[in-house]
Short mmCIF file of C-alpha atoms and ligand atoms in Angstrom, two decimals:
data_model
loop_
_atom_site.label_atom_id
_atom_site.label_comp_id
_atom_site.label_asym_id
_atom_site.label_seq_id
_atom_site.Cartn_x
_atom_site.Cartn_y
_atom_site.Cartn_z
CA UNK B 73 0.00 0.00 0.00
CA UNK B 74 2.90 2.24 0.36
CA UNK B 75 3.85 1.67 -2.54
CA UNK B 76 0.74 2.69 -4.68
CA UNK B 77 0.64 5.68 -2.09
CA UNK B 78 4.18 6.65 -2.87
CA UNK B 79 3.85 6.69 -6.96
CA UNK B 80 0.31 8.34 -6.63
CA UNK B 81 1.67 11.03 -4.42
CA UNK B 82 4.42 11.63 -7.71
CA UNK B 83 1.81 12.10 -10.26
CA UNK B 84 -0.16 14.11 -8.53
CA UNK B 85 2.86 16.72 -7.78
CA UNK B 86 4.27 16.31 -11.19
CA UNK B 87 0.47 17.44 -12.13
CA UNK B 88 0.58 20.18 -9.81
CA UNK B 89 3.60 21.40 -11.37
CA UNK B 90 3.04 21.19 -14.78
CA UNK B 91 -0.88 22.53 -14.70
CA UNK B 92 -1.71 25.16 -16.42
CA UNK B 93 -4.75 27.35 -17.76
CA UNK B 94 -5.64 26.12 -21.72
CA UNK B 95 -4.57 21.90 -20.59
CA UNK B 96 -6.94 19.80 -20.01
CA UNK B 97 -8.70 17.72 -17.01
CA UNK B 98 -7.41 14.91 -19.51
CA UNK B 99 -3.90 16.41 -19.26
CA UNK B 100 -3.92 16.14 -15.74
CA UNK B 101 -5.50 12.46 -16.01
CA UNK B 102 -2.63 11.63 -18.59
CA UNK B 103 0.22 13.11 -16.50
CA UNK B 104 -0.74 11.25 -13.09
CA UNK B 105 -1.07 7.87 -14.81
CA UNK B 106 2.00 8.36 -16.71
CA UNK B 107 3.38 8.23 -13.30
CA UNK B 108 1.49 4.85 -12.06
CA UNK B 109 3.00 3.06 -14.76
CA UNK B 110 6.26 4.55 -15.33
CA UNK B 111 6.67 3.78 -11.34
CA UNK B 112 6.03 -0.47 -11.65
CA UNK B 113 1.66 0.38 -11.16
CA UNK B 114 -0.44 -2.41 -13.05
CA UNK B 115 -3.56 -0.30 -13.41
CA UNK B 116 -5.44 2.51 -11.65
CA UNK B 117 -7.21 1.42 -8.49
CA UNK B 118 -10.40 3.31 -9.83
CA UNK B 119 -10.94 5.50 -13.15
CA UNK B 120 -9.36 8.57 -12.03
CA UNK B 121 -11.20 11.85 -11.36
CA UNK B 122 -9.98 15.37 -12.90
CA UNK B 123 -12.76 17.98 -12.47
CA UNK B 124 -12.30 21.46 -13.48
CA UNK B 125 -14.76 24.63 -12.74
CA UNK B 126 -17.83 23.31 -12.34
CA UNK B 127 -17.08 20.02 -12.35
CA UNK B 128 -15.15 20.35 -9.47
CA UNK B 129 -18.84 20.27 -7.82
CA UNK B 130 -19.49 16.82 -9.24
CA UNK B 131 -19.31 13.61 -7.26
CA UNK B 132 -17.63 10.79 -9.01
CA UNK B 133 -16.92 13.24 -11.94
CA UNK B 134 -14.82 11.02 -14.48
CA UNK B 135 -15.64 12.21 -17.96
CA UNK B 136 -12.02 14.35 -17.79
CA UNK B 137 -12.61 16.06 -20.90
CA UNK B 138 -12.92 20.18 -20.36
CA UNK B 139 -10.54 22.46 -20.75
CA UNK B 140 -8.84 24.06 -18.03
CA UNK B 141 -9.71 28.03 -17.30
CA UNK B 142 -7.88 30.23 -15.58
CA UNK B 143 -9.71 30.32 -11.93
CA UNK B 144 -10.83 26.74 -11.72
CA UNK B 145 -10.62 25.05 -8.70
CA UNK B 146 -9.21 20.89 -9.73
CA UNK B 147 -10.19 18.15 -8.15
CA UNK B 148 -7.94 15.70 -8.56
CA UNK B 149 -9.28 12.33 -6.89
CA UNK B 150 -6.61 9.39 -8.13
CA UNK B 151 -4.98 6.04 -6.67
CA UNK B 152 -2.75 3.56 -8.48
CA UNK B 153 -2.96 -0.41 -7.80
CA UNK B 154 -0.02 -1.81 -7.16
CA UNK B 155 0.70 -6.12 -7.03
CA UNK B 156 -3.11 -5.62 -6.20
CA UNK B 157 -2.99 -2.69 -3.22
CA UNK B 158 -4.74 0.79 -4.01
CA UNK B 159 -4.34 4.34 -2.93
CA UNK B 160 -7.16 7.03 -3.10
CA UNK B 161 -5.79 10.27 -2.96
CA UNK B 162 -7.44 13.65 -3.53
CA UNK B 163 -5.61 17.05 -3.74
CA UNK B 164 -7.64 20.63 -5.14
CA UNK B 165 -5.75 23.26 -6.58
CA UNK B 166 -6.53 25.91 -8.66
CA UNK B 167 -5.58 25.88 -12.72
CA UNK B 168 -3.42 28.98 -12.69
CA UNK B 169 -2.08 28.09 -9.14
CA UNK B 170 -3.42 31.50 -7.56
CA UNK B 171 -6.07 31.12 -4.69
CA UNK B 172 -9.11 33.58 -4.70
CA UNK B 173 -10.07 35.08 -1.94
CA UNK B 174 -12.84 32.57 -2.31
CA UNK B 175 -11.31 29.45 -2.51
CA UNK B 176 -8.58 30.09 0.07
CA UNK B 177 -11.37 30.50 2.11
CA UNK B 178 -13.52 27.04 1.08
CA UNK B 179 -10.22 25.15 0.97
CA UNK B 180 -9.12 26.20 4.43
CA UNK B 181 -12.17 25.04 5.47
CA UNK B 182 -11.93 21.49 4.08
CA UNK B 183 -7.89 21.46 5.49
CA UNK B 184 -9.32 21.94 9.36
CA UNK B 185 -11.94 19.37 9.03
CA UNK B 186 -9.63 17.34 7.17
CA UNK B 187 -7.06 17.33 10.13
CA UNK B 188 -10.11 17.37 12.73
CA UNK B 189 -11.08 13.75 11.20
CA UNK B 190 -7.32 12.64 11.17
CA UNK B 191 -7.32 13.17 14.74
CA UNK B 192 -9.90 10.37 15.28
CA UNK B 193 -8.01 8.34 13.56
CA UNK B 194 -7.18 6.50 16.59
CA UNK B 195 -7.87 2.97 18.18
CA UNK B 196 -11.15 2.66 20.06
CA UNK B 197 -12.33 5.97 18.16
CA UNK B 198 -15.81 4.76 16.23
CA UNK B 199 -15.13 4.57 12.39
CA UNK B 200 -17.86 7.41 12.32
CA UNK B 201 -15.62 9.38 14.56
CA UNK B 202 -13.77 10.95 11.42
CA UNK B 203 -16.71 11.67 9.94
CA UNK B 204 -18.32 13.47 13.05
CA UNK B 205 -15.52 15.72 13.38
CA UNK B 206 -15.30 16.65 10.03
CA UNK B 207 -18.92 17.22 9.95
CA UNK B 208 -18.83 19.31 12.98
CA UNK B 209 -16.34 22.44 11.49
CA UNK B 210 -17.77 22.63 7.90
CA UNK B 211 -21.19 22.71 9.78
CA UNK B 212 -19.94 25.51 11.96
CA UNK B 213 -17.89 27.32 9.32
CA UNK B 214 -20.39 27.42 6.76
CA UNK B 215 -23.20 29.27 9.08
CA UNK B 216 -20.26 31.70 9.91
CA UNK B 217 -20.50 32.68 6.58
CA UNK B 218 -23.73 32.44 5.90
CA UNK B 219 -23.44 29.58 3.37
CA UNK B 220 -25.60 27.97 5.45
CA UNK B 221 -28.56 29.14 8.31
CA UNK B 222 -29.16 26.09 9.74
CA UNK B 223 -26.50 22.89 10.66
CA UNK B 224 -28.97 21.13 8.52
CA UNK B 225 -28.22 22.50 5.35
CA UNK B 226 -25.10 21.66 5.04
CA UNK B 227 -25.60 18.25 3.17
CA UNK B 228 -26.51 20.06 0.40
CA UNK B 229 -22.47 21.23 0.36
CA UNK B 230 -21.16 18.37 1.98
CA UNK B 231 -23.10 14.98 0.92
CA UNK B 232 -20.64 12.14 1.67
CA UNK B 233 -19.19 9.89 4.16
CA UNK B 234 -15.88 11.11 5.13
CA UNK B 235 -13.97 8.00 5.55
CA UNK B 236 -13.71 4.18 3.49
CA UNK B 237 -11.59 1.35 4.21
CA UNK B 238 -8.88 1.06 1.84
CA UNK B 239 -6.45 -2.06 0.86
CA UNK B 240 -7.42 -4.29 -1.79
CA UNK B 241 -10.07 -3.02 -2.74
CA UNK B 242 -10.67 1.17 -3.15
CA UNK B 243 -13.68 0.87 -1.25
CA UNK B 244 -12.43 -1.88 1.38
CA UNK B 245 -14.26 -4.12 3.63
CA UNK B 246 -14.10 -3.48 7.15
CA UNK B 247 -15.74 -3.75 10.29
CA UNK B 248 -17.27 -0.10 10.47
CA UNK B 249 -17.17 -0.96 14.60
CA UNK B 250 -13.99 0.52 16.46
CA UNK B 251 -11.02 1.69 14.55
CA UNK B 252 -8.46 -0.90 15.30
CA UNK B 253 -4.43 -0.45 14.60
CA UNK B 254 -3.26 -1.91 11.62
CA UNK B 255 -6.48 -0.82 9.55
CA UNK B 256 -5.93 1.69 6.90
CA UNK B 257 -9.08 4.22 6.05
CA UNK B 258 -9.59 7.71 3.96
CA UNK B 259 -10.15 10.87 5.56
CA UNK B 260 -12.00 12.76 2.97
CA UNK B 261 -14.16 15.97 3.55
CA UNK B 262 -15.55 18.05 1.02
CA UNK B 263 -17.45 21.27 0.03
CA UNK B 264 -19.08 21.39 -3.51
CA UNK B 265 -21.19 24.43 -4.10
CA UNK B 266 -22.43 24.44 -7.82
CA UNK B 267 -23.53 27.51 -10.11
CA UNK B 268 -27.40 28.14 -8.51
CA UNK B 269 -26.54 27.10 -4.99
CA UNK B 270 -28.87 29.37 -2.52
CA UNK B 271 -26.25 31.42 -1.44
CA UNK B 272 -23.98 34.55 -2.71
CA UNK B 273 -22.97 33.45 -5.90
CA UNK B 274 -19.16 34.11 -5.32
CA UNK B 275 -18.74 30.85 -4.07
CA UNK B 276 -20.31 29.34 -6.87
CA UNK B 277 -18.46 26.50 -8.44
CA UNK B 278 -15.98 26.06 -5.94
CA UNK B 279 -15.68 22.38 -5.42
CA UNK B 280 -13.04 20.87 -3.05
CA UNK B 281 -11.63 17.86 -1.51
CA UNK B 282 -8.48 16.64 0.12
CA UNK B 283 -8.53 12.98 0.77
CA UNK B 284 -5.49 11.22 2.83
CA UNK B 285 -4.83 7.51 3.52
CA UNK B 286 -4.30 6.86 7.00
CA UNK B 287 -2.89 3.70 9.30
CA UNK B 288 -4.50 3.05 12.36
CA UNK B 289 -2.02 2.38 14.73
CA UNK B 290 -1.21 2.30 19.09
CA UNK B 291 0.24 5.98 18.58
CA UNK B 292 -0.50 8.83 16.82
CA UNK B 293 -2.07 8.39 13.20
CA UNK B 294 0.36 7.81 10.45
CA UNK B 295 -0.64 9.99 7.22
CA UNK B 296 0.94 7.78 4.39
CA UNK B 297 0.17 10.06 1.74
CA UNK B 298 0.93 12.87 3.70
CA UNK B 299 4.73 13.12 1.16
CA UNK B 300 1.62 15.52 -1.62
CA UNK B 301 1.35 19.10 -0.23
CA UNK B 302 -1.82 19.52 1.52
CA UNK B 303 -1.49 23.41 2.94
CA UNK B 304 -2.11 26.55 0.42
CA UNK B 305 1.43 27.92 0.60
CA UNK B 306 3.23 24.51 -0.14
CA UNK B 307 0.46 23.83 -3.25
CA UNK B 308 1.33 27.16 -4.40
CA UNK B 309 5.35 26.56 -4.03
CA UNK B 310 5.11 23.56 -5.88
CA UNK B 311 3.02 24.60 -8.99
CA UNK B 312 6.06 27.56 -9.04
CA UNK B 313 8.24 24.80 -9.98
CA UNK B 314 8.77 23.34 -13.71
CA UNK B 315 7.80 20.19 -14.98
CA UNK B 316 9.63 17.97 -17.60
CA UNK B 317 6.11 18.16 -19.14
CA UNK B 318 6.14 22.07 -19.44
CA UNK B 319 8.98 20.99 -22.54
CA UNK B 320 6.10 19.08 -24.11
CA UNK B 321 4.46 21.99 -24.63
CA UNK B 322 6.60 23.81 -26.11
N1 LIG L 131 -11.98 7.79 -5.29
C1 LIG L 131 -13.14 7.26 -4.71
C2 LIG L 131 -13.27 7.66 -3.33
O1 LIG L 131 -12.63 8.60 -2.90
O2 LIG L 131 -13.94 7.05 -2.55
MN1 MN L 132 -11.88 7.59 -1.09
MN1 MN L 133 -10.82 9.21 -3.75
#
């Protein structure tokens, strides 16, 4: 499993470098798998997931064909399989790697409910524990800015479970009773808020997630894709840097 974790976590950065306005969600696709099987990966654990703009906003988007704009926020949702094993990683950045005002604001949302759920990642926690927490801050944070008026509302922003098994299979089985050590799960909050939501419309089409594989174990959680950039300013320093694709290009 580390592994598949490892050589997803070096497509996804050589994507983050290498994106730009004008490529395409398929671009993004192409680069990331060029890295599962360049690195020894037989397959993809799951058709990967590239949606740009608006289709950040859609669940199990896998169509990858738009073109990249200049202010779309990427969801980038991929895993390879290795001898079997598959990761399920998601990272959002923006196409021109600037954050708006907007999106900083969304995505730092999603980080602290990310991390909240991490730190349930622990034995005897509930396997609904990550989930909870998560729940709990984009609830809050969303009727601080009026997103939201009531903690109900909020699954029409946020309308999935937080947290899968993971192993064999992308979607694992498990015992969905205590977290025990040794188990490895997703921690995966989102916020998707399509063109027409009922709220201001500058946060239309903002769609993020940031998805993490995590071992249970007796101490504290171990983040095994933690070696992709997770915080703003490292996303940003990274999609400074070139890419051996940018010569493609050219
Ligand atoms: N990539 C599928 C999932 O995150 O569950
Ligand atoms: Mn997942
Ligand atoms: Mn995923």
């Amino acid at each position: 499993m580390r592994k598949a974790i490892h050589i997803t976590c070096a497509g996804i950065q050589e994507a983050m470098k290498a994106i730009e306005p004008g490529m395409g969600e398929y671009d993004v696709e192409a680069i990331v798998e060029y890295f599962f099987k360049s690195k020894g990966a037989e397959d993809a654990g799951y058709p990967s997931i590239v949606g740009g703009g608006e289709n950040s906003c859609i669940l199990h988007y896998e169509t990858n064909r738009k073109k990249l704009a200049g202010g779309d926020m990427i969801v980038c949702d991929v895993g390879a399989e290795y001898h079997g094993y598959s990761a399920d990683i998601t990272r959002s950045f923006p196409a021109n790697g600037n954050f708006s005002e907007e999106q900083t604001t969304i995505y730092n949302i999603v980080l602290e409910a990310q991390l909240a759920g991490i730190a349930k990642c622990k034995p005897g926690e509930y396997f609904r524990s990550p989930h909870n927490a998560a729940m709990e801050v984009i609830q809050k944070r969303l009727q601080e800015l009026a997103i939201i008026k009531t903690p109900g509302e909020v699954a029409k922003y946020f309308f999935h479970g937080t947290s899968h098994y993971l192993g064999l299979d992308v979607h694992d089985e498990g015992t969905h009773g205590k977290l025990m050590p040794n188990s490895v799960i997703t921690v995966e909050p989102g916020i998707y808020i399509p063109a027409g939501s009922d709220c201001d419309k500058k946060w239309w089409n903002i769609g993020i997630r940031i998805e993490d594989d995590v071992l249970i174990t007796e101490m504290e959680p171990d983040v095994l894709s933690s070696c992709v950039p997770k915080t703003i300013e490292e996303i940003k320093a990274l999609m400074n840097q070139e890419s051996l694709f940018n010569l493609l290009k050219k």
